[in-house]
PDB file of C-alpha atoms in Angstrom:
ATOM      1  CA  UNK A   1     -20.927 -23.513   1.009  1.00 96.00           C
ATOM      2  CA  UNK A   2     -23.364 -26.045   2.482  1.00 97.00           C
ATOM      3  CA  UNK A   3     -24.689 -24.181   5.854  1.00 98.00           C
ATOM      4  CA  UNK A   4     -25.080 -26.954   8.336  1.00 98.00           C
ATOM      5  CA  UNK A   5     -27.788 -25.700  11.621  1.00 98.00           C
ATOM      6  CA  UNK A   6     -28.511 -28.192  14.489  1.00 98.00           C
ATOM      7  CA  UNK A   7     -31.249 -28.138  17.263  1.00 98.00           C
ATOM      8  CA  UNK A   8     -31.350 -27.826  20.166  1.00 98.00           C
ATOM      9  CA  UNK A   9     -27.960 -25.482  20.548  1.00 98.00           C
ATOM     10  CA  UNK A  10     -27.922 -27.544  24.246  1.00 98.00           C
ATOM     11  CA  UNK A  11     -29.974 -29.899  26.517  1.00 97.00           C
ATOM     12  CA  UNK A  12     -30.160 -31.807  29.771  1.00 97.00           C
ATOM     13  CA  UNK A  13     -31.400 -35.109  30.371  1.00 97.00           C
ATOM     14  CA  UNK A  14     -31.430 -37.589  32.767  1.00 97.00           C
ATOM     15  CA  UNK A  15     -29.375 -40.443  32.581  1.00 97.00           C
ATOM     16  CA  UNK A  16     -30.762 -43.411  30.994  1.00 97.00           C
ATOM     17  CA  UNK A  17     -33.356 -41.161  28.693  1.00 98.00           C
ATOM     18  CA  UNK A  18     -33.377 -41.259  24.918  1.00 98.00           C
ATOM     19  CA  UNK A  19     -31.606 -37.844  23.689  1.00 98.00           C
ATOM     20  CA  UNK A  20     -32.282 -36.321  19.949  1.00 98.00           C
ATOM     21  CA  UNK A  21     -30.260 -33.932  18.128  1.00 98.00           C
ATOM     22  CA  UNK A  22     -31.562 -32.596  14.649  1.00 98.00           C
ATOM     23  CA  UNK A  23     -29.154 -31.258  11.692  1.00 98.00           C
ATOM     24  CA  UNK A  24     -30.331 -29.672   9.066  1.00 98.00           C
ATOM     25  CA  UNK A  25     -28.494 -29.553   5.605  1.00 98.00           C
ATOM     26  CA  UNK A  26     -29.060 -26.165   3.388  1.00 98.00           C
ATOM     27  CA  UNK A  27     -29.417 -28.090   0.612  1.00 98.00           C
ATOM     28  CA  UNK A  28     -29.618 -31.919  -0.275  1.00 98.00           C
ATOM     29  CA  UNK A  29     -26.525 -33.928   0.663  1.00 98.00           C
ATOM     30  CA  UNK A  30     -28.165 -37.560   0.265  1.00 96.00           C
ATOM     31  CA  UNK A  31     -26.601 -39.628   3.482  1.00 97.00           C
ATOM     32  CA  UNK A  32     -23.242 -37.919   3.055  1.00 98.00           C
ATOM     33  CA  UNK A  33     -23.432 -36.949   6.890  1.00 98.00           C
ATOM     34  CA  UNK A  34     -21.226 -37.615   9.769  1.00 98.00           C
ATOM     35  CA  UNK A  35     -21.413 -37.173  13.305  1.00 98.00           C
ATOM     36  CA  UNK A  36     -18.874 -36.551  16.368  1.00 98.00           C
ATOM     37  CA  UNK A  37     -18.717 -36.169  19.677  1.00 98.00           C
ATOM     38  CA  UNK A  38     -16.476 -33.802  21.413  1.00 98.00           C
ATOM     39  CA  UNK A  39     -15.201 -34.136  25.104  1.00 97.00           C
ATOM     40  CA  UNK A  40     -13.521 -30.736  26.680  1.00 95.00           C
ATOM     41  CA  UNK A  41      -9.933 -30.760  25.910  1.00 95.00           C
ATOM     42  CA  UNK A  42     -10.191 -33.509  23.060  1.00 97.00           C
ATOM     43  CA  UNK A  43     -10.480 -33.948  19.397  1.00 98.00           C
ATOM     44  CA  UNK A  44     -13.940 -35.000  18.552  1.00 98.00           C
ATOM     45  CA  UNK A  45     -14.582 -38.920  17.524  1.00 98.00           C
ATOM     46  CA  UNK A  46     -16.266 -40.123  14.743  1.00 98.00           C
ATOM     47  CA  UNK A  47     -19.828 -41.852  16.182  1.00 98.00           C
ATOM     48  CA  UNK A  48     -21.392 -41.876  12.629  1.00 98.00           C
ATOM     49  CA  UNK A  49     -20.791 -41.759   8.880  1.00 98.00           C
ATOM     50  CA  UNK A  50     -22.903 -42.367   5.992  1.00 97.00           C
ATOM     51  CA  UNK A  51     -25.623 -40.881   8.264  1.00 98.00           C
ATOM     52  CA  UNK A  52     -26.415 -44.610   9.614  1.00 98.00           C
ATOM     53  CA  UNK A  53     -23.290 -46.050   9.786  1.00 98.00           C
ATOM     54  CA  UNK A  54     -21.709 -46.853  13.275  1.00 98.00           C
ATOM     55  CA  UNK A  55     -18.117 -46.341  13.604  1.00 97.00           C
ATOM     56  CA  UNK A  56     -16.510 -49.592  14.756  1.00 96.00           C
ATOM     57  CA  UNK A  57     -16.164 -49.928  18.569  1.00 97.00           C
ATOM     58  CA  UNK A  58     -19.301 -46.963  19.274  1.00 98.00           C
ATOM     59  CA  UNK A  59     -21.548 -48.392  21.891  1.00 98.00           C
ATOM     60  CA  UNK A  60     -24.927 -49.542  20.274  1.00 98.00           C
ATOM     61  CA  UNK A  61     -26.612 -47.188  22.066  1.00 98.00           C
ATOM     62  CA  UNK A  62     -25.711 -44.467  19.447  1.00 98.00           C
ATOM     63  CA  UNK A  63     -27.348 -44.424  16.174  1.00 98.00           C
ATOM     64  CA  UNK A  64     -28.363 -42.148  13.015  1.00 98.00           C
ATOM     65  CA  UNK A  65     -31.077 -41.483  10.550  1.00 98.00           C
ATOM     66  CA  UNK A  66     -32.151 -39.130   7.883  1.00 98.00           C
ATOM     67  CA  UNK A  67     -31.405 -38.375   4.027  1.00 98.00           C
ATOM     68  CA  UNK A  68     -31.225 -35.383   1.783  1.00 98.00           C
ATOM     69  CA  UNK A  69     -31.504 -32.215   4.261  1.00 98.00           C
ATOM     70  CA  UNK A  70     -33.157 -33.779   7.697  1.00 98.00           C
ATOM     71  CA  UNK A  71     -30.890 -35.599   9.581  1.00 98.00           C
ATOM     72  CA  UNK A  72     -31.293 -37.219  13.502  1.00 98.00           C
ATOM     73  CA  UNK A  73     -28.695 -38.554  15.931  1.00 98.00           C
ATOM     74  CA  UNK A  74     -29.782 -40.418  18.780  1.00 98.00           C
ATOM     75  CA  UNK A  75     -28.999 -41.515  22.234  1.00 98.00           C
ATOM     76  CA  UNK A  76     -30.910 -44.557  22.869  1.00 98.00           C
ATOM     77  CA  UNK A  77     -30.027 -44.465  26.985  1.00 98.00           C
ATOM     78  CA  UNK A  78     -28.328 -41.891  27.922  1.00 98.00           C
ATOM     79  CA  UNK A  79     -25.044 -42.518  29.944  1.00 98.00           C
ATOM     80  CA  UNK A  80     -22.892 -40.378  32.076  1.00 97.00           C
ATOM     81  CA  UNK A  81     -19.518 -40.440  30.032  1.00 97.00           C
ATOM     82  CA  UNK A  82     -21.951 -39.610  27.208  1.00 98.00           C
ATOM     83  CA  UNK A  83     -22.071 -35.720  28.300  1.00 97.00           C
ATOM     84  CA  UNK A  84     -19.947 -33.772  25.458  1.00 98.00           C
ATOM     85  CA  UNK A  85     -20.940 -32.022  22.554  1.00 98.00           C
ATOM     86  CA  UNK A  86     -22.192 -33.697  19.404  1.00 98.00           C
ATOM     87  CA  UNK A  87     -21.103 -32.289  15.912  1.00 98.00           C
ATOM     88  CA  UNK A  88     -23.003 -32.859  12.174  1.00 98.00           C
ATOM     89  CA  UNK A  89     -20.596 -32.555   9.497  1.00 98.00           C
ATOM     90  CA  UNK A  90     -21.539 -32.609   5.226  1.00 98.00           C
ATOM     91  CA  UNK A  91     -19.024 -34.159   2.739  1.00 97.00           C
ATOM     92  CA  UNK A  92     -21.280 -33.681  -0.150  1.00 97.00           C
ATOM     93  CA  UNK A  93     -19.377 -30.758  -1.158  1.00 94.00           C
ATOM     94  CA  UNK A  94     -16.161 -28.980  -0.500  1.00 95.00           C
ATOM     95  CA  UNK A  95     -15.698 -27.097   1.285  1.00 97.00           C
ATOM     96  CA  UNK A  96     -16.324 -29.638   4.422  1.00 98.00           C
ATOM     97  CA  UNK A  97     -18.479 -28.214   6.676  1.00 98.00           C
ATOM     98  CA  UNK A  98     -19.539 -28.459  10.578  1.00 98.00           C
ATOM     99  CA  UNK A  99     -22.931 -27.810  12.702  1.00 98.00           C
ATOM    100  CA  UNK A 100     -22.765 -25.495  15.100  1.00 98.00           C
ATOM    101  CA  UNK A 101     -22.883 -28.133  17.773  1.00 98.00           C
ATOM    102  CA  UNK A 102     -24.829 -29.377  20.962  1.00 98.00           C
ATOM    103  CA  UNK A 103     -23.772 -29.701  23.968  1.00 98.00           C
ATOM    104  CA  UNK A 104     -25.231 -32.709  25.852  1.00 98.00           C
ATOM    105  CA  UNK A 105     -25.256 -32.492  29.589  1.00 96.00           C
ATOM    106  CA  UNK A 106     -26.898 -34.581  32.658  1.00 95.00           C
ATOM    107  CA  UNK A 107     -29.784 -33.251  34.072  1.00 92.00           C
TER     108      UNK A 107
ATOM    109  CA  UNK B   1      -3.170 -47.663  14.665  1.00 93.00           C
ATOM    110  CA  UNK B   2      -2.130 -44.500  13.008  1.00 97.00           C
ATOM    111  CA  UNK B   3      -1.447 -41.656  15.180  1.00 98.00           C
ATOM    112  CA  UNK B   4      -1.185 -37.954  14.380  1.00 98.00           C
ATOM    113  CA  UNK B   5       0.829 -35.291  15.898  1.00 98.00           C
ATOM    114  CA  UNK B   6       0.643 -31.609  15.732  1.00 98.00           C
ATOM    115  CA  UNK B   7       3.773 -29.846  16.529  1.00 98.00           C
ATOM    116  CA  UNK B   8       4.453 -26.165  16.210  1.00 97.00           C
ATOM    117  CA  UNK B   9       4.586 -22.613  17.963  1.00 97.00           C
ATOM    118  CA  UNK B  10       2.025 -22.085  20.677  1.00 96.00           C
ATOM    119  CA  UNK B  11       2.549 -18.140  19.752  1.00 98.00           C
ATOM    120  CA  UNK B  12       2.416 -16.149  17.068  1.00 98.00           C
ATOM    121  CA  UNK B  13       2.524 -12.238  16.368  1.00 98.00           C
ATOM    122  CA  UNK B  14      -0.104 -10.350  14.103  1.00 97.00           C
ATOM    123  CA  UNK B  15       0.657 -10.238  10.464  1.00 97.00           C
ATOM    124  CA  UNK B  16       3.296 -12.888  11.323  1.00 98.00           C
ATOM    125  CA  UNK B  17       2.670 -16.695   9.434  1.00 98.00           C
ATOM    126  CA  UNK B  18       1.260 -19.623  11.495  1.00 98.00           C
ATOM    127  CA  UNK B  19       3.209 -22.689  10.924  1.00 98.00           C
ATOM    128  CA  UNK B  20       2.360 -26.055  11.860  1.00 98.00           C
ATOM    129  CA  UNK B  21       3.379 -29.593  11.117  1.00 98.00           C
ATOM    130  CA  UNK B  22       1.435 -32.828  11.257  1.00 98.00           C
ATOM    131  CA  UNK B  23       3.142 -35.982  11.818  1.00 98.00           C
ATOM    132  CA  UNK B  24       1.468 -39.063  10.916  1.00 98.00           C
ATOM    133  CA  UNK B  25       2.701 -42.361  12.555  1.00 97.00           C
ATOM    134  CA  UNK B  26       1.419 -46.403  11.763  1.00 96.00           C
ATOM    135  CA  UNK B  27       0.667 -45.602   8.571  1.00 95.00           C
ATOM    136  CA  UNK B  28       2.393 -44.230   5.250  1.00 95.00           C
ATOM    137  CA  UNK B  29       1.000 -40.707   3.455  1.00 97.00           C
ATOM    138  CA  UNK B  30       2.630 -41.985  -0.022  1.00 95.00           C
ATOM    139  CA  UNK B  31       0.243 -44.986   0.686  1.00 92.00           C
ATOM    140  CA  UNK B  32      -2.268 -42.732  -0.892  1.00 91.00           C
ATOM    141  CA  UNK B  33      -6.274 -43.794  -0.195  1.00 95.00           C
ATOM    142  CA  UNK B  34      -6.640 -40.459   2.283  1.00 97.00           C
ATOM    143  CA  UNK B  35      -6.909 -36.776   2.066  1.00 98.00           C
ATOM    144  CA  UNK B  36      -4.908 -35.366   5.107  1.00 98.00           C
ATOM    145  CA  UNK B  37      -6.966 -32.368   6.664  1.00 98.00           C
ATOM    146  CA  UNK B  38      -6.268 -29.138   9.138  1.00 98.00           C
ATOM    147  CA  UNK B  39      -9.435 -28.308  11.020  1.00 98.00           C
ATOM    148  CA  UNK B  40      -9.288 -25.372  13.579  1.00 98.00           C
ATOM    149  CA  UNK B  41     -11.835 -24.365  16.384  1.00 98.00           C
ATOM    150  CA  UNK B  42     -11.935 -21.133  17.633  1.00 96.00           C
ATOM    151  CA  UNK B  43     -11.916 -21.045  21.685  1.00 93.00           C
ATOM    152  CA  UNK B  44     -15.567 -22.350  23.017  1.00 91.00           C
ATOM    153  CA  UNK B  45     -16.653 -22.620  18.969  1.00 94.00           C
ATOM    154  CA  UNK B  46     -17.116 -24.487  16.306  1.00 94.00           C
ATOM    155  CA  UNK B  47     -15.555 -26.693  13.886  1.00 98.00           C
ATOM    156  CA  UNK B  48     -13.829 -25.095  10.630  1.00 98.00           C
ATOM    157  CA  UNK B  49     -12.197 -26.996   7.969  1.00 98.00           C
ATOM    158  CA  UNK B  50      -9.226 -25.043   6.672  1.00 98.00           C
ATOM    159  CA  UNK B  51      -8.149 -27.457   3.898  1.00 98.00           C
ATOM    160  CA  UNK B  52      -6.591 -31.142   2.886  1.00 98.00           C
ATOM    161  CA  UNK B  53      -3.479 -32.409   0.890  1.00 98.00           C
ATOM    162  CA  UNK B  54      -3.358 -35.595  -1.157  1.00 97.00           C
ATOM    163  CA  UNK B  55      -0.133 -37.314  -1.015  1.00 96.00           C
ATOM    164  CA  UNK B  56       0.857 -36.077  -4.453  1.00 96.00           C
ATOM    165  CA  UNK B  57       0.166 -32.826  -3.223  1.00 95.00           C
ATOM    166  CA  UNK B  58      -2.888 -31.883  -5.070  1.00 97.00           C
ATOM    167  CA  UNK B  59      -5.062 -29.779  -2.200  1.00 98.00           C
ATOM    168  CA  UNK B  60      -8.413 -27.740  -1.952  1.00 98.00           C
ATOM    169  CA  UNK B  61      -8.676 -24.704   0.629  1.00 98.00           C
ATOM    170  CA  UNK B  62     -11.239 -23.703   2.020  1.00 98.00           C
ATOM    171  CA  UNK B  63     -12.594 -20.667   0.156  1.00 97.00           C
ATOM    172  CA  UNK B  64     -12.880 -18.217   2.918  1.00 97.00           C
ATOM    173  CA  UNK B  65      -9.267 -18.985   3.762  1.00 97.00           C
ATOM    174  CA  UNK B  66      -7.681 -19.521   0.766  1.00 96.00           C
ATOM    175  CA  UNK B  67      -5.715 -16.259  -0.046  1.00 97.00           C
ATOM    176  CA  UNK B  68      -3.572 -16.911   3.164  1.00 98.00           C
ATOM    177  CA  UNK B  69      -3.128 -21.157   3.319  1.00 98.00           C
ATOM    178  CA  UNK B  70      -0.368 -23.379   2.288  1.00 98.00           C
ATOM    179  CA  UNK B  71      -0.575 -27.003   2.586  1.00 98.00           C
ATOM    180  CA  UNK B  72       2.189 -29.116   1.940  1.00 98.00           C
ATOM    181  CA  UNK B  73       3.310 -32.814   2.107  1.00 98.00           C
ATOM    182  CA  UNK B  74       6.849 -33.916   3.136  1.00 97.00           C
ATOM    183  CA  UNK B  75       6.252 -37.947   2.309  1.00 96.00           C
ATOM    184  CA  UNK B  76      10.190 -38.771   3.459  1.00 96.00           C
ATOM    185  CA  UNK B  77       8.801 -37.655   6.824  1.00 97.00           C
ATOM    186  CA  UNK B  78       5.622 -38.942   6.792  1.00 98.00           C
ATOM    187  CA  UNK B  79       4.440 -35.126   7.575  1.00 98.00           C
ATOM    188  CA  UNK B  80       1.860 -32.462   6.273  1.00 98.00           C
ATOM    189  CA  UNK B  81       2.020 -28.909   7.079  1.00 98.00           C
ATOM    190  CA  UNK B  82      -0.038 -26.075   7.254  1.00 98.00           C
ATOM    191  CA  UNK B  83       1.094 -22.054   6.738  1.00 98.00           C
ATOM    192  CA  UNK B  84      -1.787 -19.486   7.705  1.00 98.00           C
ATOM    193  CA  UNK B  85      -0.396 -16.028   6.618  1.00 98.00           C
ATOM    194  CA  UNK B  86      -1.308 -12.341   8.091  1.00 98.00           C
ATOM    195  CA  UNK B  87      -2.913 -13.514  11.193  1.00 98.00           C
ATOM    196  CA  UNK B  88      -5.302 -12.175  13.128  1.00 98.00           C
ATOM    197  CA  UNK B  89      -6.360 -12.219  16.532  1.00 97.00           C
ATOM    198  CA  UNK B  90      -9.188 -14.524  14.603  1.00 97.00           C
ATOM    199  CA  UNK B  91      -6.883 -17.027  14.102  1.00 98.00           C
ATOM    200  CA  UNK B  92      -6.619 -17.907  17.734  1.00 98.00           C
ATOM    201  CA  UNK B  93      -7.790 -21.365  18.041  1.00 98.00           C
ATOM    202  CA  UNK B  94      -6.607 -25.159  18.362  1.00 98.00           C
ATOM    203  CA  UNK B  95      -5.828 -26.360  15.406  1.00 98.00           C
ATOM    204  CA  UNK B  96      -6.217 -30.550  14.539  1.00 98.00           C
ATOM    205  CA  UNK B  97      -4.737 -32.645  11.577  1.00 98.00           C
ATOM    206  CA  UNK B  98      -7.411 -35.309  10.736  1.00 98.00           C
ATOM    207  CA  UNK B  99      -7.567 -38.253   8.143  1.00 98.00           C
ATOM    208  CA  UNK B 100     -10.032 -38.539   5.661  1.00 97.00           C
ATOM    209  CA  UNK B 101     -10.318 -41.299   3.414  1.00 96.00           C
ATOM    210  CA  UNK B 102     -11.088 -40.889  -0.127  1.00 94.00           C
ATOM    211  CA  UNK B 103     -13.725 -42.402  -0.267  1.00 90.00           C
ATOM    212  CA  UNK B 104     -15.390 -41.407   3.199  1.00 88.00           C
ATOM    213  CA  UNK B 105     -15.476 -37.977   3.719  1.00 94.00           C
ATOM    214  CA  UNK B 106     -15.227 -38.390   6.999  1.00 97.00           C
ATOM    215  CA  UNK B 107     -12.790 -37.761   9.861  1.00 98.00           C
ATOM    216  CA  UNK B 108     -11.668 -40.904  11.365  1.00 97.00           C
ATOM    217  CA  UNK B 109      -8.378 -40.350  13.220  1.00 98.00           C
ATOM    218  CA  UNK B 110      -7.582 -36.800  14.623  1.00 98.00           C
ATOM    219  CA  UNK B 111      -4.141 -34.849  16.304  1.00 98.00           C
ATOM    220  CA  UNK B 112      -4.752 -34.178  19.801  1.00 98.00           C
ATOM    221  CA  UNK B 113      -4.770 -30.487  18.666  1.00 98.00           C
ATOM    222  CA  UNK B 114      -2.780 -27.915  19.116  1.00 98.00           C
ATOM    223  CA  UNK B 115      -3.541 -24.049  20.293  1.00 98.00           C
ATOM    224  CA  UNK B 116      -2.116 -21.385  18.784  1.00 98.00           C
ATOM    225  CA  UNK B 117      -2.724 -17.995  20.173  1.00 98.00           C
ATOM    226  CA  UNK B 118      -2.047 -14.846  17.885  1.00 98.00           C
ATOM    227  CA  UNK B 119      -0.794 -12.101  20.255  1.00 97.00           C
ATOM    228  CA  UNK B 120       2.003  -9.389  20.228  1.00 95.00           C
TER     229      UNK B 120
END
């Protein structure tokens, strides 16, 4: 299995700062990278695919970056309803496989 | 829009089999162009991908589950179902049916999620 790690594990920020969460592949997975965020209680939403790609109707302010085993997700300006927790996920090989996660909160 | 729907017991007794339906609404499974997915997340954990189903019913477990899953594809009903055998205490978590397309790999409509407890 492809062992997905992400960093930080959690962080706080202030709203309106630029937020960046690493994931790191154990092996190369070209741009075949996706990212969600999770609110308590819900399923998690597709932000990202393709590693770049923004998911019709996700605010601007969310982007992605990164190829092989180095991967970034970005908050541009952080926003209140933004606090959840942000998944990496690989499809370059079955089976599918998460990050650990990390949980964005508001300083 | 499609919608999915998880439906099954909230409670299940060890060594007992964990059975759960997906039902997928505003759009057809025989359609083919998706894999249809059960993810699970263990309370305050992670994301774990259990396994998918095509609509012809061709699937791929996930390895460290595989001796105890069962997916299966009713098309009449528009519904996919998972069986998790000789649970565990482990197996506590919400469980999610998710649509991937085939040539995504990635999750773009989810269930709401369902929790299944594994208690006697």
């Amino acid at each position: 299995d492809i062992q997905m790690t992400q960093s930080p594990s959690s962080l706080s920020a202030s709203v309106g700062d630029r937020v960046t969460i690493t994931c790191q592949a154990s092996q190369d997975i070209s741009n075949y990278l996706n990212w969600y965020q999770q609110k308590p209680g819900k399923a998690p939403k597709l932000l990202i695919y393709d590693a770049s790609n923004l998911e019709t109707g996700v605010p601007s302010r969310f982007s992605g970056s990164g190829s092989g085993t180095d991967f970034t997700f970005t908050i541009s300006s952080l926003q209140p309803e933004d606090i959840a927790t942000y998944y990496c996920q690989q499809y370059d090989n079955l089976p599918r496989t998460f990050g650990p996660g990390t949980k964005v909160d508001i300083k | 829009q499609v919608q999915l729907q998880e439906s099954g017991p909230g409670l299940v007794k060890p060594s007992q089999t964990l059975s759960l339906t997906c039902t997928v609404s505003g759009g057809s499974i025989s359609s083919g162009g998706y894999y249809w997915s059960w993810i699970r997340q263990h309370p305050g954990k992670g994301l774990e991908w259990i396994g998918y189903i095509y609509y012809s019913g061709s699937t791929y477990y996930n390895p460290s589950l595989k001796s105890r899953v069962t997916i299966s594809v009713d098309t009449s009903k528009n519904q996919f179902s998972l069986k998790l055998s000789s649970v565990t205490a482990a197996d506590t978590a919400v469980y999610y049916c998710a649509r991937e397309p085939l040539m995504g790999g990635y999750f773009d409509y989810w269930g709401q999620g369902t929790l299944v407890t594994v208690s006697s």
